[in-house]
Amino acid sequence: MKRFHIILVASALALVGATLPIAVMLHISWTLAVRAEQARLELFAKRVIVRAETAFAGASEALRTIARTPYEPCTEEHIAAMRRLAVNNRSIDEVGYFRDGILKCTSWGQTAERIAHSSGDYVTPDGIEVTARMRPLVSGGDARMALHYGDYNVLIDPVRLVDVIVDPGIKIAVGNDRGVLIGALNDPDPGVLRNLLANPRTGMDDHNVFAAARAQGWVAVAAQSRDSLLKPLRRERMLLLPVGAFIAAFVVGIIIWLSRKRLSPLGELTIAVRNREFIVHYQPIIELKTGICVGAEALVRWRRPDGSLVQPDLFVPLAEESGLIMPITDQIMDAVIRDLKVLLVADRSLHIAINLCADDIRTGRILSFIQTVLEPTGIRPQQIWLEATERGFICIDPARETIVQARKLGHSVAIDDFGTGYSSLQYLQGLPLDALKIDKSFIDTIGRNTATSSVTSHIIDMAKTLNLFIVAEGVETREQLDYLLDHGVHFAQGWFFAKPLPAKEFIAFYHHRQESHGSGPDVIRHAAA
Ligand code: C2E
Ligand code: CA
Ligand code: CA
């Protein structure tokens, strides 16, 4: 379940991790392409303003020049002078001369019709009256921009104002800052451009990307269809998509690495310690003479979130190797108190044996922990036995120190799995132990006439010489029990009596044994003394 959960979450994260960077890069490419296109359009708009301003300034200058002409109005010389001006100035199409508000003659010649000067749209600060769009009555043709000064006016072809070189797809319009459209290039949609001129901005709508520029009373806008973005977009994508793919691969790699780490045995065990997934089963310890239950060995079980139990052989070695065994021992102590506090306080002769790891024996740090957690419970230190395997005695001096300290505090200390390691008699003599647990492998040999079967009786004799209590482990048969009784072994545990039991079942077992095997143990218990 947990595994499935991690895989599910990791897959979801990997999916997001893979798509998000690419989606972000696609978005950035789009934004960059739009920005680049808008910057290009803005440049055109600015160029148009420069162009319009130049044309306008040139026309104004010409207008002032002709106003100073010395010729008699509408004489041939005068008309010729006006014509020269129109021909020489690229922006000017026509020059006209007015008297008393009536057009008298133009660069084309004398005027036949009566054309009156009508007032313009606005007047520039230097006194030039401007009509943004005027239909030329003399020459006919398209609307022109008219500048009027003194008795003269000039007509400007609006195309001259937007006379810049742009791609055919770019549409340009120029107007004044009152929003009046004056000139346009490449047939822009009048509706859109009028709207933009009235409200100049850089942006995008459903069909166009556009940009605006304004200066010196001019407003210019440049617009282009959104399709034009495809090319720059492709360019940006070529650059950014590999970056997105690289980031995606990196993120997915990290997620795979992390989830593999979490899914690794050590990763799982670390999470289990954090989630306090360890429980304790209790294997009854029987006093052989009386048959009563004098205590139990606390044996850890890892209860996975799906309810399955993992046996210690499968995780204790890894826990010891990684140091996780210490917090596990702490959790076991907590569990013992939670499970058996009432029973232990009610029966002071009852003990629980805790398995210590090598590090706990070397450092002794477990002792102060046990002291702290026992204090408020009323459980006596004498009721907690500590089991240490021979591996715990590799650093003999600190181990001895821990044992001395433990016994001072009131605990009994047993050497566990005796005979399976390298410990010699010398070792045992030098350590102030209380009990010796004979490993199951020796008990298994009982009645089997094998080479090691005689070792069992030697171990028993040796323990007696050293004045140690003896606990036989892994007793499975009546025959083994009889042998142990014959040899004066004090205690035993094994499937013959009970398998390791959950707390409730152990408590029931204990009561049942009390009822069926008399009121109290024969052996004077060191622990309860
Ligand atoms: P151990 O300390 O020698 O524990 C005795 C083991 O023998 C237990 O295995 C117990 O269930 C098993 N056993 C007892 N009676 C019989 C029997 O009659 N027949 C058979 N076949 N087996 C029997 P378990 O519970 O699987 O524990 C295995 C080992 O894991 C323990 O050996 C101990 O070294 C370690 N362990 C268990 N709990 C803890 C713990 O809380 N802390 C530490 N550090 N190690 C632990
Ligand atoms: Ca043990
Ligand atoms: Ca053992």
Short mmCIF file of C-alpha atoms in Angstrom, two decimals, residues 45-391:
data_model
loop_
_atom_site.label_atom_id
_atom_site.label_comp_id
_atom_site.label_asym_id
_atom_site.label_seq_id
_atom_site.Cartn_x
_atom_site.Cartn_y
_atom_site.Cartn_z
CA ALA A 45 5.97 53.37 -35.59
CA LYS A 46 8.80 55.57 -34.31
CA ARG A 47 10.35 55.75 -37.76
CA VAL A 48 7.01 56.83 -39.20
CA ILE A 49 6.81 59.65 -36.69
CA VAL A 50 10.28 60.86 -37.65
CA ARG A 51 9.27 60.65 -41.29
CA ALA A 52 5.99 62.52 -40.74
CA GLU A 53 7.67 65.19 -38.69
CA THR A 54 10.38 65.69 -41.35
CA ALA A 55 7.77 65.97 -44.10
CA PHE A 56 5.70 68.36 -42.06
CA ALA A 57 8.67 70.52 -41.12
CA GLY A 58 9.80 70.64 -44.77
CA ALA A 59 6.35 71.70 -45.91
CA SER A 60 6.09 74.36 -43.18
CA GLU A 61 9.46 75.77 -44.16
CA ALA A 62 8.40 75.92 -47.82
CA LEU A 63 5.19 77.67 -46.83
CA ARG A 64 7.07 80.37 -44.96
CA THR A 65 9.48 80.83 -47.87
CA ILE A 66 6.73 81.41 -50.43
CA ALA A 67 4.95 83.77 -48.07
CA ARG A 68 7.98 86.04 -48.38
CA THR A 69 8.03 86.01 -52.22
CA PRO A 70 8.36 89.46 -53.82
CA TYR A 71 6.31 88.66 -56.95
CA GLU A 72 3.03 90.29 -57.77
CA PRO A 73 0.38 87.69 -56.80
CA CYS A 74 -0.89 85.38 -59.52
CA THR A 75 1.44 86.78 -62.18
CA GLU A 76 3.24 84.24 -64.30
CA GLU A 77 6.43 84.65 -62.27
CA HIS A 78 4.50 84.16 -59.05
CA ILE A 79 2.74 81.02 -60.31
CA ALA A 80 6.07 79.72 -61.64
CA ALA A 81 7.64 80.26 -58.23
CA MET A 82 4.80 78.34 -56.59
CA ARG A 83 5.18 75.52 -59.14
CA ARG A 84 8.92 75.31 -58.53
CA LEU A 85 8.22 74.94 -54.85
CA ALA A 86 5.72 72.09 -55.45
CA VAL A 87 8.10 70.31 -57.80
CA ASN A 88 11.19 70.71 -55.65
CA ASN A 89 9.60 69.68 -52.38
CA ARG A 90 8.84 65.95 -52.31
CA SER A 91 6.06 66.30 -49.79
CA ILE A 92 4.20 69.18 -51.41
CA ASP A 93 1.67 68.44 -54.18
CA GLU A 94 0.21 71.87 -54.66
CA VAL A 95 0.67 75.46 -53.48
CA GLY A 96 -2.23 77.92 -53.34
CA TYR A 97 -2.54 81.68 -52.94
CA PHE A 98 -5.53 83.30 -51.22
CA ARG A 99 -6.77 86.87 -51.08
CA ASP A 100 -9.49 87.83 -48.68
CA GLY A 101 -10.11 84.12 -47.96
CA ILE A 102 -10.66 83.23 -51.65
CA LEU A 103 -8.27 80.96 -53.59
CA LYS A 104 -6.89 83.15 -56.39
CA CYS A 105 -4.24 80.98 -58.01
CA THR A 106 -2.33 77.72 -57.41
CA SER A 107 0.89 76.14 -58.62
CA TRP A 108 -1.28 74.81 -61.46
CA GLY A 109 -2.28 78.34 -62.60
CA GLN A 110 -5.20 80.75 -62.21
CA THR A 111 -8.25 79.41 -60.40
CA ALA A 112 -11.49 79.49 -62.29
CA GLU A 113 -13.89 78.42 -59.51
CA ARG A 114 -14.56 80.39 -56.40
CA ILE A 115 -13.01 78.41 -53.58
CA ALA A 116 -13.09 79.88 -50.10
CA HIS A 117 -10.62 79.14 -47.34
CA SER A 118 -12.27 77.15 -44.61
CA SER A 119 -10.73 77.11 -41.17
CA GLY A 120 -8.49 74.15 -40.28
CA ASP A 121 -8.65 71.44 -37.62
CA TYR A 122 -6.02 73.06 -35.45
CA VAL A 123 -3.22 75.61 -35.41
CA THR A 124 0.36 74.67 -34.54
CA PRO A 125 2.24 76.71 -31.91
CA ASP A 126 4.13 78.52 -34.71
CA GLY A 127 0.90 79.64 -36.35
CA ILE A 128 0.35 77.07 -39.10
CA GLU A 129 -3.28 76.14 -39.55
CA VAL A 130 -3.62 72.41 -40.27
CA THR A 131 -6.48 70.58 -41.99
CA ALA A 132 -5.86 66.87 -41.53
CA ARG A 133 -7.86 65.69 -44.54
CA MET A 134 -9.01 67.95 -47.30
CA ARG A 135 -10.35 67.12 -50.75
CA PRO A 136 -8.31 69.16 -53.30
CA LEU A 137 -10.87 70.95 -55.43
CA VAL A 138 -8.52 72.28 -58.06
CA SER A 139 -6.62 69.11 -58.97
CA GLY A 140 -9.16 66.60 -57.68
CA GLY A 141 -7.78 63.24 -56.43
CA ASP A 142 -7.42 61.78 -52.98
CA ALA A 143 -7.64 63.62 -49.68
CA ARG A 144 -4.65 65.74 -48.81
CA MET A 145 -3.33 67.37 -45.69
CA ALA A 146 -3.43 71.13 -45.94
CA LEU A 147 -1.13 73.62 -44.15
CA HIS A 148 -2.21 77.24 -44.27
CA TYR A 149 -0.01 80.19 -43.35
CA GLY A 150 -0.58 83.87 -44.22
CA ASP A 151 -2.05 84.05 -47.74
CA TYR A 152 -0.77 80.63 -48.78
CA ASN A 153 -1.48 76.98 -48.30
CA VAL A 154 0.29 73.79 -49.35
CA LEU A 155 -1.27 70.38 -49.89
CA ILE A 156 0.65 67.33 -48.77
CA ASP A 157 0.01 63.80 -50.01
CA PRO A 158 -0.53 61.87 -46.73
CA VAL A 159 1.43 58.93 -48.17
CA ARG A 160 4.54 61.13 -47.85
CA LEU A 161 4.07 61.12 -44.09
CA VAL A 162 4.26 57.35 -43.87
CA ASP A 163 6.89 56.98 -46.52
CA VAL A 164 9.03 54.34 -44.79
CA ILE A 165 10.16 50.93 -45.96
CA VAL A 166 8.35 48.12 -44.16
CA ASP A 167 7.45 44.49 -44.86
CA PRO A 168 4.26 44.26 -46.91
CA GLY A 169 2.42 42.57 -44.01
CA ILE A 170 2.97 45.51 -41.69
CA LYS A 171 0.20 48.11 -41.77
CA ILE A 172 0.94 51.59 -40.63
CA ALA A 173 -1.13 54.63 -39.82
CA VAL A 174 -0.19 58.06 -38.64
CA GLY A 175 -2.47 60.65 -37.15
CA ASN A 176 -2.41 63.60 -34.85
CA ASP A 177 -2.68 63.32 -31.12
CA ARG A 178 -6.38 64.20 -31.36
CA GLY A 179 -6.88 60.79 -32.94
CA VAL A 180 -7.46 62.12 -36.50
CA LEU A 181 -6.13 59.65 -39.08
CA ILE A 182 -3.88 61.45 -41.58
CA GLY A 183 -1.96 58.86 -43.53
CA ALA A 184 -1.77 55.09 -43.84
CA LEU A 185 0.36 52.46 -45.51
CA ASN A 186 -0.47 48.93 -46.76
CA ASP A 187 -4.26 49.32 -46.45
CA PRO A 188 -4.82 48.90 -42.75
CA ASP A 189 -8.30 48.10 -41.49
CA PRO A 190 -9.62 51.63 -40.84
CA GLY A 191 -11.77 50.55 -37.89
CA VAL A 192 -8.94 48.92 -36.00
CA LEU A 193 -6.48 51.73 -36.72
CA ARG A 194 -8.84 54.54 -35.87
CA ASN A 195 -9.48 52.81 -32.61
CA LEU A 196 -5.74 52.45 -31.99
CA LEU A 197 -5.05 56.06 -32.89
CA ALA A 198 -7.70 57.20 -30.46
CA ASN A 199 -6.22 54.92 -27.79
CA PRO A 200 -2.58 54.29 -28.73
CA ARG A 201 -1.05 51.23 -27.03
CA THR A 202 1.15 48.22 -27.58
CA GLY A 203 -0.63 44.88 -27.37
CA MET A 204 -2.46 42.14 -29.18
CA ASP A 205 -6.04 41.20 -30.03
CA ASP A 206 -7.61 38.13 -31.64
CA HIS A 207 -6.23 38.98 -35.07
CA ASN A 208 -3.35 41.45 -34.73
CA VAL A 209 -0.21 42.28 -32.82
CA PHE A 210 0.31 46.01 -32.68
CA ALA A 211 2.49 48.75 -31.25
CA ALA A 212 2.20 52.52 -31.03
CA ALA A 213 4.53 55.47 -30.70
CA ARG A 214 3.79 59.13 -30.04
CA ALA A 215 5.89 62.26 -30.22
CA GLN A 216 5.59 65.96 -31.13
CA GLY A 217 1.84 65.80 -31.59
CA TRP A 218 1.99 62.74 -33.84
CA VAL A 219 0.69 59.29 -33.15
CA ALA A 220 1.82 56.32 -35.23
CA VAL A 221 0.63 52.74 -34.99
CA ALA A 222 2.00 49.65 -36.68
CA ALA A 223 0.06 46.39 -36.77
CA GLN A 224 0.59 42.94 -38.15
CA SER A 225 -1.50 39.78 -38.33
CA ARG A 226 -0.91 37.23 -35.57
CA ASP A 227 0.16 34.70 -38.18
CA SER A 228 3.38 36.65 -38.49
CA LEU A 229 4.32 35.41 -35.03
CA LEU A 230 4.77 31.87 -36.25
CA LYS A 231 8.25 32.41 -37.60
CA PRO A 232 9.76 34.10 -34.53
CA LEU A 233 7.88 31.61 -32.38
CA ARG A 234 9.52 28.72 -34.19
CA ARG A 235 12.89 30.37 -33.68
CA GLU A 236 12.32 30.87 -29.94
CA ARG A 237 11.06 27.31 -29.59
CA MET A 238 14.11 25.93 -31.29
CA LEU A 239 16.18 27.64 -28.61
CA LEU A 240 14.00 27.08 -25.55
CA LEU A 241 12.40 23.67 -26.05
CA PRO A 242 15.71 21.80 -25.62
CA VAL A 243 16.23 23.77 -22.40
CA GLY A 244 12.73 22.75 -21.24
CA ALA A 245 13.39 19.14 -22.19
CA PHE A 246 16.68 19.22 -20.31
CA ILE A 247 15.06 20.66 -17.17
CA ALA A 248 12.22 18.12 -17.48
CA ALA A 249 14.71 15.26 -17.74
CA PHE A 250 16.61 16.64 -14.75
CA VAL A 251 13.45 16.99 -12.63
CA VAL A 252 12.22 13.52 -13.59
CA GLY A 253 15.68 12.14 -12.79
CA ILE A 254 15.60 13.73 -9.33
CA ILE A 255 12.10 12.38 -8.69
CA ILE A 256 13.14 8.87 -9.74
CA TRP A 257 16.26 9.13 -7.59
CA LEU A 258 14.29 10.34 -4.56
CA SER A 259 11.54 7.76 -4.92
CA ARG A 260 14.06 4.97 -5.39
CA LYS A 261 15.74 6.20 -2.27
CA ARG A 262 12.43 6.16 -0.45
CA LEU A 263 11.61 2.78 -1.89
CA SER A 264 15.02 1.39 -0.93
CA PRO A 265 15.00 -0.81 2.18
CA LEU A 266 16.83 1.86 4.17
CA GLY A 267 14.46 4.57 2.90
CA GLU A 268 11.46 2.50 3.93
CA LEU A 269 12.95 1.72 7.32
CA THR A 270 13.70 5.41 7.92
CA ILE A 271 10.08 6.28 7.17
CA ALA A 272 8.91 3.43 9.42
CA VAL A 273 10.98 4.80 12.32
CA ARG A 274 9.57 8.26 11.71
CA ASN A 275 6.02 6.88 11.62
CA ARG A 276 6.61 4.69 14.67
CA GLU A 277 5.56 1.53 12.88
CA PHE A 278 7.19 -0.84 15.40
CA ILE A 279 5.26 -2.97 17.83
CA VAL A 280 6.34 -5.60 20.31
CA HIS A 281 5.42 -9.24 20.72
CA TYR A 282 6.17 -10.93 24.02
CA GLN A 283 7.56 -14.43 24.30
CA PRO A 284 6.82 -15.83 27.76
CA ILE A 285 9.75 -16.93 29.89
CA ILE A 286 8.88 -19.90 32.07
CA GLU A 287 10.41 -20.90 35.35
CA LEU A 288 11.05 -24.59 34.76
CA LYS A 289 10.60 -25.80 38.34
CA THR A 290 7.19 -24.25 38.84
CA GLY A 291 5.98 -23.80 35.29
CA ILE A 292 4.83 -20.26 35.96
CA CYS A 293 5.47 -17.33 33.66
CA VAL A 294 8.11 -15.09 35.23
CA GLY A 295 8.44 -12.64 32.41
CA ALA A 296 8.81 -12.22 28.69
CA GLU A 297 11.29 -11.26 26.05
CA ALA A 298 10.23 -8.19 24.07
CA LEU A 299 10.64 -9.01 20.36
CA VAL A 300 10.17 -6.27 17.88
CA ARG A 301 7.87 -6.52 14.86
CA TRP A 302 7.54 -4.01 12.05
CA ARG A 303 3.88 -3.50 11.34
CA ARG A 304 3.57 -2.12 7.80
CA PRO A 305 0.76 0.33 7.04
CA ASP A 306 -1.07 -2.50 5.24
CA GLY A 307 -1.12 -4.46 8.51
CA SER A 308 1.48 -7.07 7.54
CA LEU A 309 4.16 -7.93 10.11
CA VAL A 310 7.84 -8.04 9.20
CA GLN A 311 10.05 -10.32 11.30
CA PRO A 312 13.13 -8.75 12.92
CA ASP A 313 15.61 -10.95 11.03
CA LEU A 314 14.62 -9.02 7.90
CA PHE A 315 15.27 -5.52 9.21
CA VAL A 316 17.28 -5.61 12.46
CA PRO A 317 20.62 -6.18 10.67
CA LEU A 318 19.99 -3.15 8.41
CA ALA A 319 18.75 -1.14 11.40
CA GLU A 320 21.93 -1.98 13.33
CA GLU A 321 24.15 -1.17 10.38
CA SER A 322 22.48 2.21 9.83
CA GLY A 323 22.06 3.21 13.48
CA LEU A 324 18.26 3.18 13.17
CA ILE A 325 18.15 0.41 15.76
CA MET A 326 18.59 2.95 18.58
CA PRO A 327 15.36 4.86 17.95
CA ILE A 328 13.73 1.45 17.42
CA THR A 329 14.90 0.28 20.88
CA ASP A 330 13.39 3.47 22.30
CA GLN A 331 10.09 2.73 20.59
CA ILE A 332 10.18 -0.79 22.03
CA MET A 333 10.66 0.58 25.54
CA ASP A 334 7.73 2.92 24.99
CA ALA A 335 5.62 0.00 23.75
CA VAL A 336 6.52 -2.17 26.76
CA ILE A 337 5.37 0.56 29.10
CA ARG A 338 2.20 1.16 27.12
CA ASP A 339 1.36 -2.56 26.87
CA LEU A 340 2.36 -3.93 30.27
CA LYS A 341 2.55 -1.09 32.79
CA VAL A 342 -0.49 -2.27 34.75
CA LEU A 343 0.67 -5.89 34.83
CA LEU A 344 4.25 -5.02 35.82
CA VAL A 345 3.10 -2.75 38.62
CA ALA A 346 0.67 -5.43 39.86
CA ASP A 347 3.30 -8.23 39.84
CA ARG A 348 6.70 -7.03 40.97
CA SER A 349 8.27 -10.45 40.31
CA LEU A 350 7.49 -10.17 36.58
CA HIS A 351 10.24 -8.94 34.23
CA ILE A 352 10.56 -7.96 30.59
CA ALA A 353 13.81 -8.56 28.71
CA ILE A 354 14.84 -5.97 26.15
CA ASN A 355 17.33 -6.74 23.38
CA LEU A 356 20.04 -4.10 23.19
CA CYS A 357 22.05 -3.43 20.09
CA ALA A 358 25.85 -3.21 20.05
CA ASP A 359 25.80 0.60 19.94
CA ASP A 360 23.55 0.79 22.99
CA ILE A 361 25.97 -1.39 24.93
CA ARG A 362 29.01 0.52 23.73
CA THR A 363 27.58 3.96 24.53
CA GLY A 364 25.24 3.17 27.39
CA ARG A 365 22.91 5.87 26.14
CA ILE A 366 19.89 3.55 26.48
CA LEU A 367 20.22 3.53 30.29
CA SER A 368 19.27 7.16 30.81
CA PHE A 369 16.44 6.76 28.31
CA ILE A 370 15.04 3.79 30.21
CA GLN A 371 15.44 5.65 33.49
CA THR A 372 13.52 8.64 32.14
CA VAL A 373 10.63 6.66 30.69
CA LEU A 374 10.28 4.34 33.69
CA GLU A 375 10.24 7.09 36.28
CA PRO A 376 6.60 8.20 36.02
CA THR A 377 5.26 4.63 35.55
CA GLY A 378 6.00 2.92 38.86
CA ILE A 379 7.73 0.06 37.02
CA ARG A 380 10.95 -0.82 38.82
CA PRO A 381 14.29 -1.02 37.01
CA GLN A 382 14.59 -4.54 38.44
CA GLN A 383 11.69 -5.51 36.18
CA ILE A 384 13.59 -4.58 33.04
CA TRP A 385 16.26 -7.08 32.00
CA LEU A 386 18.72 -6.21 29.33
CA GLU A 387 19.97 -8.72 26.78
CA ALA A 388 23.27 -8.13 25.03
CA THR A 389 24.76 -10.33 22.34
CA GLU A 390 28.45 -11.05 22.11
CA ARG A 391 28.72 -8.49 19.29
#
